Coordinates of C-alpha atoms in Angstrom, one line a residue:
X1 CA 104.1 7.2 83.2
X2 CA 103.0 4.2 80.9
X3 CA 103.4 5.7 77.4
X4 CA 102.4 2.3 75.6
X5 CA 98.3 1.0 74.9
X6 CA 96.9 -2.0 73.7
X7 CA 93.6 -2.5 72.8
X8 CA 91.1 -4.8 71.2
X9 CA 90.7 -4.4 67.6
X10 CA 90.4 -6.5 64.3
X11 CA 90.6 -6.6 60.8
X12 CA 87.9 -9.6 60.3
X13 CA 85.2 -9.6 63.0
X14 CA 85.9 -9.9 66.8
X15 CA 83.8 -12.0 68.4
X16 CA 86.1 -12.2 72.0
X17 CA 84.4 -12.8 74.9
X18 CA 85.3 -8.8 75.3
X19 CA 83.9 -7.2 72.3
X20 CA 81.7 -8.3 69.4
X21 CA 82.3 -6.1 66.3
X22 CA 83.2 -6.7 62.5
X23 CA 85.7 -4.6 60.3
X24 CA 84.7 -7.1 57.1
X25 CA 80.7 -7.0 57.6
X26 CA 80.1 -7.7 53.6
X27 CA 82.6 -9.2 50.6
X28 CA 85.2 -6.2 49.9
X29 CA 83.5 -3.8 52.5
X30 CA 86.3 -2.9 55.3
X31 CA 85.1 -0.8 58.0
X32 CA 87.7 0.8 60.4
X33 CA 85.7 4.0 62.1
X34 CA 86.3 1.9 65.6
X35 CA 89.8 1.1 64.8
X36 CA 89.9 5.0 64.3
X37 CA 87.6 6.0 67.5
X38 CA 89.7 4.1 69.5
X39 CA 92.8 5.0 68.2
X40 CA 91.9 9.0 69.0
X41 CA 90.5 8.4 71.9
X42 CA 93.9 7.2 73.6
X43 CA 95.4 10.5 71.3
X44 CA 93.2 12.6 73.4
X45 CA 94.5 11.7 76.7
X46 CA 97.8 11.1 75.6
X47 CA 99.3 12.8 72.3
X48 CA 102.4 11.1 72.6
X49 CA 100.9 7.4 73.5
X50 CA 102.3 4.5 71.3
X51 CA 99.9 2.0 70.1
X52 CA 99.9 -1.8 69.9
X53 CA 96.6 -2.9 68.6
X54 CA 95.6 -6.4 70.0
X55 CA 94.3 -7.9 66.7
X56 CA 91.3 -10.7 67.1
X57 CA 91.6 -12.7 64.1
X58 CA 88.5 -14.2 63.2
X59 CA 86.3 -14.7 60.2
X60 CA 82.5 -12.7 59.8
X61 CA 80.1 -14.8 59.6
X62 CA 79.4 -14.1 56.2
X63 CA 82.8 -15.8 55.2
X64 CA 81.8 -18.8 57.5
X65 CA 78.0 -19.7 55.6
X66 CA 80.5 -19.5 52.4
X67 CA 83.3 -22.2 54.0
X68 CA 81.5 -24.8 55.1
X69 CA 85.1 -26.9 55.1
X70 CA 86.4 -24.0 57.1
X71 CA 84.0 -24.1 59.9
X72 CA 85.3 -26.3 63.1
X73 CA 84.3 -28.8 64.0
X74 CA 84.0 -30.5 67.6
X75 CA 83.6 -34.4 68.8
X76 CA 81.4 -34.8 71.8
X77 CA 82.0 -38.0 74.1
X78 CA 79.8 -40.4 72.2
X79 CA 81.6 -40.0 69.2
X80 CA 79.2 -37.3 67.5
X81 CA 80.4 -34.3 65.8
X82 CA 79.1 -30.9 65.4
X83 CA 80.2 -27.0 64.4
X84 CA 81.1 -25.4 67.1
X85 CA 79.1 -22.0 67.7
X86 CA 81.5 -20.1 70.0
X87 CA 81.3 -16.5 71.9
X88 CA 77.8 -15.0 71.1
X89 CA 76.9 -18.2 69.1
X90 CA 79.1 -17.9 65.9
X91 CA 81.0 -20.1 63.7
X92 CA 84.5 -20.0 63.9
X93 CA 87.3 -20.8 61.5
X94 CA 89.4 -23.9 61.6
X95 CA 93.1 -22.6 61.3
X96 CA 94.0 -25.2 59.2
X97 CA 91.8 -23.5 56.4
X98 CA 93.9 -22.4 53.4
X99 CA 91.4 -20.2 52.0
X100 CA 91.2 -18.5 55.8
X101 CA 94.7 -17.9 56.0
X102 CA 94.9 -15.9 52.7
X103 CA 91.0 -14.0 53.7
X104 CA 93.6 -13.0 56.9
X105 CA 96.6 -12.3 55.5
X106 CA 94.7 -10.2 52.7
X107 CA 93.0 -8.2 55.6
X108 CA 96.0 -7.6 57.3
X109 CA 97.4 -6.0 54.5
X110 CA 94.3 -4.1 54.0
X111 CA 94.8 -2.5 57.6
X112 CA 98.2 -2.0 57.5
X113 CA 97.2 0.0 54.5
X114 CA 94.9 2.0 56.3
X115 CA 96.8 2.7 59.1
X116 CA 99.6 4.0 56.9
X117 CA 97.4 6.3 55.5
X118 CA 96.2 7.8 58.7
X119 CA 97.7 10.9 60.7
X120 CA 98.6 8.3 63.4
X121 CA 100.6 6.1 61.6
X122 CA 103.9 7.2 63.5
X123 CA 102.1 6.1 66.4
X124 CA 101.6 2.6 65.6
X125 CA 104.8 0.8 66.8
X126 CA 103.2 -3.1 65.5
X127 CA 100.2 -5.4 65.6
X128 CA 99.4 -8.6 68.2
X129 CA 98.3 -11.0 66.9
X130 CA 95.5 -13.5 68.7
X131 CA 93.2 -16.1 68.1
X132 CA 91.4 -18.9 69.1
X133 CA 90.2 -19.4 72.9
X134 CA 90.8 -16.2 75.2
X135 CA 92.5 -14.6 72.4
X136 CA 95.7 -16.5 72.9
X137 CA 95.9 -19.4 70.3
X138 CA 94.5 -21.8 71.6
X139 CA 92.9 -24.1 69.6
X140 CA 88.8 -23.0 69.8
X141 CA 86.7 -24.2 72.8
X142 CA 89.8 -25.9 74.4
X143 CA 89.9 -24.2 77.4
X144 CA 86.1 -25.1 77.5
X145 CA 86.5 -29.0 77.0
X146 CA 85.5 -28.9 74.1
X147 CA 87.7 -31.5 71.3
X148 CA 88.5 -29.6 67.8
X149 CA 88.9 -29.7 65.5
X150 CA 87.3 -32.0 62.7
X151 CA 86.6 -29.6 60.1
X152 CA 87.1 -30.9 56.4
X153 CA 90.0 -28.0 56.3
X154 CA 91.8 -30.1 59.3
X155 CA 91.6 -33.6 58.4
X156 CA 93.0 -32.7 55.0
X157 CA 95.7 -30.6 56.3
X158 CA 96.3 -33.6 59.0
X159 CA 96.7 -36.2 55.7
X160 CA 98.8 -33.7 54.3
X161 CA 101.4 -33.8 57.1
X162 CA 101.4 -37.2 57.0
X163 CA 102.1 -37.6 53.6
X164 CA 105.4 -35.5 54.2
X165 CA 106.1 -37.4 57.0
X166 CA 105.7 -41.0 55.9
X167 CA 105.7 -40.9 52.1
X168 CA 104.0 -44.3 52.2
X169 CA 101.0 -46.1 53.3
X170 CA 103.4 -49.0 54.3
X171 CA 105.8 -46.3 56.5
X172 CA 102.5 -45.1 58.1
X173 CA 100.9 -48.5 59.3
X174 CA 104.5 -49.5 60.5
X175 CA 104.4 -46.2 63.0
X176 CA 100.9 -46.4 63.9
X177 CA 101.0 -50.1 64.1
X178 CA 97.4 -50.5 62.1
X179 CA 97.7 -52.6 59.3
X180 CA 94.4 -51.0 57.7
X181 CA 95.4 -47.2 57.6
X182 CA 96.0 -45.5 54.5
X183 CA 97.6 -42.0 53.9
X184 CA 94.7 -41.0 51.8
X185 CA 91.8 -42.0 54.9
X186 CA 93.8 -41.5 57.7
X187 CA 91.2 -40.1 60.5
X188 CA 92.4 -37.9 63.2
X189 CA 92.5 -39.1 66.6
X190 CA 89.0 -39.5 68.3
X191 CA 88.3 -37.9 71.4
X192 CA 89.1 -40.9 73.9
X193 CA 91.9 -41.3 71.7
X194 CA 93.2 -37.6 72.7
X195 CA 92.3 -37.9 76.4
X196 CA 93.3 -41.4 76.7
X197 CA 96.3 -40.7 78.9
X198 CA 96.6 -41.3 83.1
X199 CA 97.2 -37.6 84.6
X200 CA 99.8 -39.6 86.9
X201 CA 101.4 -39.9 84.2
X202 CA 102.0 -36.3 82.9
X203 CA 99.7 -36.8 79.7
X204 CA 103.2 -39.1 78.4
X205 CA 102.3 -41.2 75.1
X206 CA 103.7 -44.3 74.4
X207 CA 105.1 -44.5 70.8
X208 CA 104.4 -48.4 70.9
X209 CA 100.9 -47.2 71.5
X210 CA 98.8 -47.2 67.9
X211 CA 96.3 -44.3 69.4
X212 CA 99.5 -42.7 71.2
X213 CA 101.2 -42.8 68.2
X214 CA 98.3 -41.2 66.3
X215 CA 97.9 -38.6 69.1
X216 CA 101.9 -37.6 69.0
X217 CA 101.5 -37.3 65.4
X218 CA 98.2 -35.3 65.8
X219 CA 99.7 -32.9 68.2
X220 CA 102.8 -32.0 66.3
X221 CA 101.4 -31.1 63.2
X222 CA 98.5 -28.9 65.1
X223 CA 101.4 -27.2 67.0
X224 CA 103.6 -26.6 63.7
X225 CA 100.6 -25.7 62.1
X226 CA 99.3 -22.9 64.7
X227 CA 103.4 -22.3 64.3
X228 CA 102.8 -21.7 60.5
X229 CA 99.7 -19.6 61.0
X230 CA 101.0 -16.7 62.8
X231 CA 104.2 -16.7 60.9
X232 CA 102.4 -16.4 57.9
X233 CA 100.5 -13.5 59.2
X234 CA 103.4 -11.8 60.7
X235 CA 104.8 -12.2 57.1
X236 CA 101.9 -10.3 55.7
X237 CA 102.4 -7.6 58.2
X238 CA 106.0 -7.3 57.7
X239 CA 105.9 -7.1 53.7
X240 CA 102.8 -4.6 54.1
X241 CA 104.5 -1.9 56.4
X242 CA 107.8 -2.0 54.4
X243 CA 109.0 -4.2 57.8
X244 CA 108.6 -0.7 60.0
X245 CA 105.5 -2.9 62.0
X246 CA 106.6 -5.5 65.1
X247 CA 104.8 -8.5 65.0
X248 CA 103.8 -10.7 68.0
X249 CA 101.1 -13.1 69.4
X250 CA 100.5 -15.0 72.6
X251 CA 102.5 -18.0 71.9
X252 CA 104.7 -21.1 73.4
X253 CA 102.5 -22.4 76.9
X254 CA 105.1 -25.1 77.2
X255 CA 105.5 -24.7 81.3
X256 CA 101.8 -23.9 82.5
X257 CA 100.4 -26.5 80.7
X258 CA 103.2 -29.5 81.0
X259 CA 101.5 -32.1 82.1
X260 CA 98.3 -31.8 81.2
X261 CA 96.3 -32.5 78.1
X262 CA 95.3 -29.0 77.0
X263 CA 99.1 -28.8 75.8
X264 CA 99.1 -31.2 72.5
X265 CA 95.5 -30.2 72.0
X266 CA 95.8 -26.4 72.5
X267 CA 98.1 -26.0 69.6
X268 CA 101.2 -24.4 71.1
X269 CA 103.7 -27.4 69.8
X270 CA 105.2 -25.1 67.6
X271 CA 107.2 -23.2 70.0
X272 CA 110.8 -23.7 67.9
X273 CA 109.2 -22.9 64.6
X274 CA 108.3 -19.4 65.7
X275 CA 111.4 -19.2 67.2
X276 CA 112.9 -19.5 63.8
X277 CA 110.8 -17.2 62.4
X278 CA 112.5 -13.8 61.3
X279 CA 109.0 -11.8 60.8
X280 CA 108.2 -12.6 64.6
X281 CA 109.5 -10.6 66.9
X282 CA 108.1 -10.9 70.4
X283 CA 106.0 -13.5 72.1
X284 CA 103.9 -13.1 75.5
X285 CA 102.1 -15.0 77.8
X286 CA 99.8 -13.8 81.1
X287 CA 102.1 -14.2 84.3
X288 CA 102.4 -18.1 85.1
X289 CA 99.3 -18.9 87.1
X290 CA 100.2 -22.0 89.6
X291 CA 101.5 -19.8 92.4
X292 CA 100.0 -16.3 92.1
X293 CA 100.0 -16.4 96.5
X294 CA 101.7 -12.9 97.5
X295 CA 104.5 -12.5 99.1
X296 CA 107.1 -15.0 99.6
X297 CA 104.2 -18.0 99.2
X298 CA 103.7 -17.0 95.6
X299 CA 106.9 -17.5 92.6
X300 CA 107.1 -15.6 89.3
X301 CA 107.5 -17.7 86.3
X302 CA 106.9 -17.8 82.7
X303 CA 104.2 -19.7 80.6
X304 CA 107.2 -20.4 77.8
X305 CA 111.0 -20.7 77.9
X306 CA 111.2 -17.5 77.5
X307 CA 114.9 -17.5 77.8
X308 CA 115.3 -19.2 75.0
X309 CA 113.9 -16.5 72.8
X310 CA 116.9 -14.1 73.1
X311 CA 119.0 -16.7 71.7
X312 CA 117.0 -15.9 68.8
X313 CA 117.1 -12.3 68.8
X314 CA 112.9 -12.4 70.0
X315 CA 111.3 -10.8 72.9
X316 CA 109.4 -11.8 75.7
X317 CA 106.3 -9.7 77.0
X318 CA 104.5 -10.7 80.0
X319 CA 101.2 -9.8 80.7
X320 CA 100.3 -8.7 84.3
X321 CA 96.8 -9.8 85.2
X322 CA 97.1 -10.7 88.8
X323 CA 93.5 -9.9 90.3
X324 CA 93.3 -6.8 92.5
X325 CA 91.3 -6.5 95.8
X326 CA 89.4 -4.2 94.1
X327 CA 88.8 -6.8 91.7
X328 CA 84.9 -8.6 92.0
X329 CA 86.5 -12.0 92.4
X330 CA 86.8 -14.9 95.0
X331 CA 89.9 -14.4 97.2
X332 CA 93.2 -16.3 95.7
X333 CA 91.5 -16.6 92.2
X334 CA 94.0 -15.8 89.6
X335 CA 96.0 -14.1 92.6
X336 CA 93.1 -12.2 93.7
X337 CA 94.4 -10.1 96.4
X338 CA 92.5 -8.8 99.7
X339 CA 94.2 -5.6 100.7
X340 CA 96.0 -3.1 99.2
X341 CA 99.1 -3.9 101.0
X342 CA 98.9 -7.9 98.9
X343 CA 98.1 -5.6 96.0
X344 CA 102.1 -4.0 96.1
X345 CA 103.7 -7.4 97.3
X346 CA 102.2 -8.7 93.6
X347 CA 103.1 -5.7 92.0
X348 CA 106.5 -5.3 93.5
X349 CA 107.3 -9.0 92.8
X350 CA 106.0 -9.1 89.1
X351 CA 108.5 -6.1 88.4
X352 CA 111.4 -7.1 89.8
X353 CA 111.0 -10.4 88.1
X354 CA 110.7 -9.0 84.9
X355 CA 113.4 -6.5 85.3
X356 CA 115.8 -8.9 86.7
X357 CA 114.8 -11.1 83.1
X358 CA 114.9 -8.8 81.3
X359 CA 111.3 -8.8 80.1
X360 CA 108.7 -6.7 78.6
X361 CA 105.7 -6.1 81.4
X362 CA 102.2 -4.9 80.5
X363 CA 99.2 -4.6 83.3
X364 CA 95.9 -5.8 81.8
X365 CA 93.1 -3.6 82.8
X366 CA 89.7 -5.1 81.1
X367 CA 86.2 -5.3 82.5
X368 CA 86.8 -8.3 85.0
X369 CA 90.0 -6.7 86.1
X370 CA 90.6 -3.5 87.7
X371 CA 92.5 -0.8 89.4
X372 CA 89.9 1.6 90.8
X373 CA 92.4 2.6 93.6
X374 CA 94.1 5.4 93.0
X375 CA 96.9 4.1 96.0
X376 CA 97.5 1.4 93.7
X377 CA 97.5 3.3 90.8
X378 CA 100.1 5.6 92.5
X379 CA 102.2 2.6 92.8
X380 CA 102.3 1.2 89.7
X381 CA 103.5 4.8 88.4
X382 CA 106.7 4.4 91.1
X383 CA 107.7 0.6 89.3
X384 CA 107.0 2.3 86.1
X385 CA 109.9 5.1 86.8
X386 CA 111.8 2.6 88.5
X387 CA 112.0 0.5 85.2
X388 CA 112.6 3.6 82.7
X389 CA 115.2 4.5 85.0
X390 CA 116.5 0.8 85.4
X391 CA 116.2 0.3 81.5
X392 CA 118.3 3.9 80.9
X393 CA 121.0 2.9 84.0
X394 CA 121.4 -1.1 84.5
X395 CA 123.1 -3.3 82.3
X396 CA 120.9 -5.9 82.4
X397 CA 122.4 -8.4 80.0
X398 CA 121.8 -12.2 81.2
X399 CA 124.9 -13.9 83.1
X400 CA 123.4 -17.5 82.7
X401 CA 125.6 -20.1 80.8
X402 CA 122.6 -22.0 79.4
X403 CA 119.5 -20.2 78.0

């Protein structure tokens, strides 16, 4: 019954921890025969299948050798820095580049081209947009403990920020309490700086603080930043497709990672700019994962206030990715199930949840998660018709008096 694929694709190179293949493999070459093959093959199963191509954004490694400011930059713990080589060993592109964002934005034009031109274009209902670590913009390496990003590209977009926030060298030393710092030197926080804080104290910054203050100010602009990124891409895709293409991107990790450091140095700060963004229109986020437990041990939540998205007209998708038993996994990892019988207490509960919300819900079915059972299988078809016929039936417009 699922009607609706994803898949990886990309109109740079995809260096995922997935796949490893480049569209842009020379300066004005675009190749998009596996954009094509893939497209067909899910035509061949499934003539009427709707396509959402899950776009790694990137940058060949023929673009990085020629960006040298462009090529991130990590600080190890005693103080040394060095370009991060990232899946397969590869450079990867600080986000902050300007030249990067236009190389994208150009090659998202360039695709949206193609697929306009191709006998499936009807097919196509948008692009997903993903970077960084695990595909879901986070900044590089920073699920990996690794501290980006120091690139040239980044500390001038970092002094830039400050600039417009400040204006003047003497409104910056007052906030960062330093009386040596200057708007033009500024450095980004170092990495004790960034990981100064007490976990007790829920990664909290102290605006009295000169290193906190640094940090706050370090955080926001990489979140508005990230922010700026995919709204500038889902700009390109808009204009490009005569706004017929929906945009989205994993986005807004405000919930799961509250409290912890990752969240000002993943880059997901930005949550109210993309919410403000009229050339977004959905944002997703795997299923929370703090208490994946089945049954009645386990809770559904969001990553983001998802809420808070249909007060601007946006749309939340949530990505199901809950471990099966038949999954080659430790028990309780990620909600890794042992029977078939925990398999449909996940299932059952991730539906209703986003039913009852009024979400969208994919499954994720990649290499390190499967559903070889065809009992489960059979399952998932029942909660599919459930939620057509739920969608076609139920009024399922929210009661709540806040967001």
């Amino acid at each position: 019954g699922v009607e609706l694929f994803s898949f990886d694709a990309t109109p740079t190179e995809n260096s995922s921890m997935l796949h490893s293949f480049c569209t842009n493999c020379a300066p004005g070459v675009y190749d998009y025969r596996q954009l094509d093959e893939r497209i067909m093959g899910y035509l061949d199963v499934n003539p009427n299948a709707l396509l959402m191509p899950r776009l790694t954004i990137n940058a060949p490694q023929w673009w990085m050798q020629e960006h040298p400011e462009a090529q991130v930059v990590v600080e190890d713990a005693d103080g040394s820095h060095r370009v991060l080589l990232y899946n397969y060993g590869k450079m990867v592109p600080s986000w902050a580049s300007p030249e990067w964002q236009e190389y994208c934005r150009d090659s998202l034009r360039r695709m949206v081209a193609h697929i306009a031109a191709a006998p499936y274009a009807s097919q196509v209902l948008g692009l997903f947009l993903c970077s960084g670590t695990t595909q879901e913009w986070m900044q590089w390496g920073n699920n990996e403990q690794e501290c980006p990003d120091y690139s040239l590209d980044a500390q001038k977009g970092f002094r830039d920020y400050l600039r417009k926030k400040y204006g003047t060298d003497e409104n910056l030393r007052s906030a960062w309490h330093d009386g040596g710092v200057f708007l033009d030197t500024a450095a980004l926080p170092t990495r004790k700086e960034r990981y100064a804080t007490d976990p007790a104290h829920l990664d909290l910054r102290d605006p009295d603080c000169p290193a906190d203050r640094k940090c706050v100010d370090y955080f926001q602009w990489n979140g508005e930043m990230t922010a700026e990124v995919i709204a500038g891409f889902s700009q390109a895709i808009k204009d490009a497709s005569g706004n017929r293409m929906l945009t989205g991107a994993f986005y807004g990790y405000l919930l799961e990672l509250c409290g912890s450091d990752r969240l000002g140095n993943s880059g997901h700060l930005g949550f109210a700019k993309l919410q403000q963004c009229p050339a977004l229109d959905f944002l997703a986020a795997p299923t929370g994962y703090c208490f994946r437990q089945p049954g009645g041990a386990g809770l559904c939540y969001q990553m983001a206030p998802a809420a808070s998205l249909k007060l601007h007209n946006k749309f939340w998708w949530k990505e199901m990715d809950i471990r099966t038993h038949t999954t080659d996994a430790p028990s309780g990892y990620a909600g890794k199930t042992d029977t078939l019988e925990e398999d449909f207490l996940q299932q059952d509960k991730e539906a209703v949840q986003s039913l009852c919300a009024g979400h969208g819900h994919w499954w994720l079915d990649v290499g390190y998660i499967n559903f070889e059972s065809p009992e489960l299988m059979a399952h998932i078809k029942k909660l599919v018709g459930v939620m057509k016929e739920a969608f076609d039936r139920c009024d399922r417009t929210s009661e709540a008096q806040i967001a």
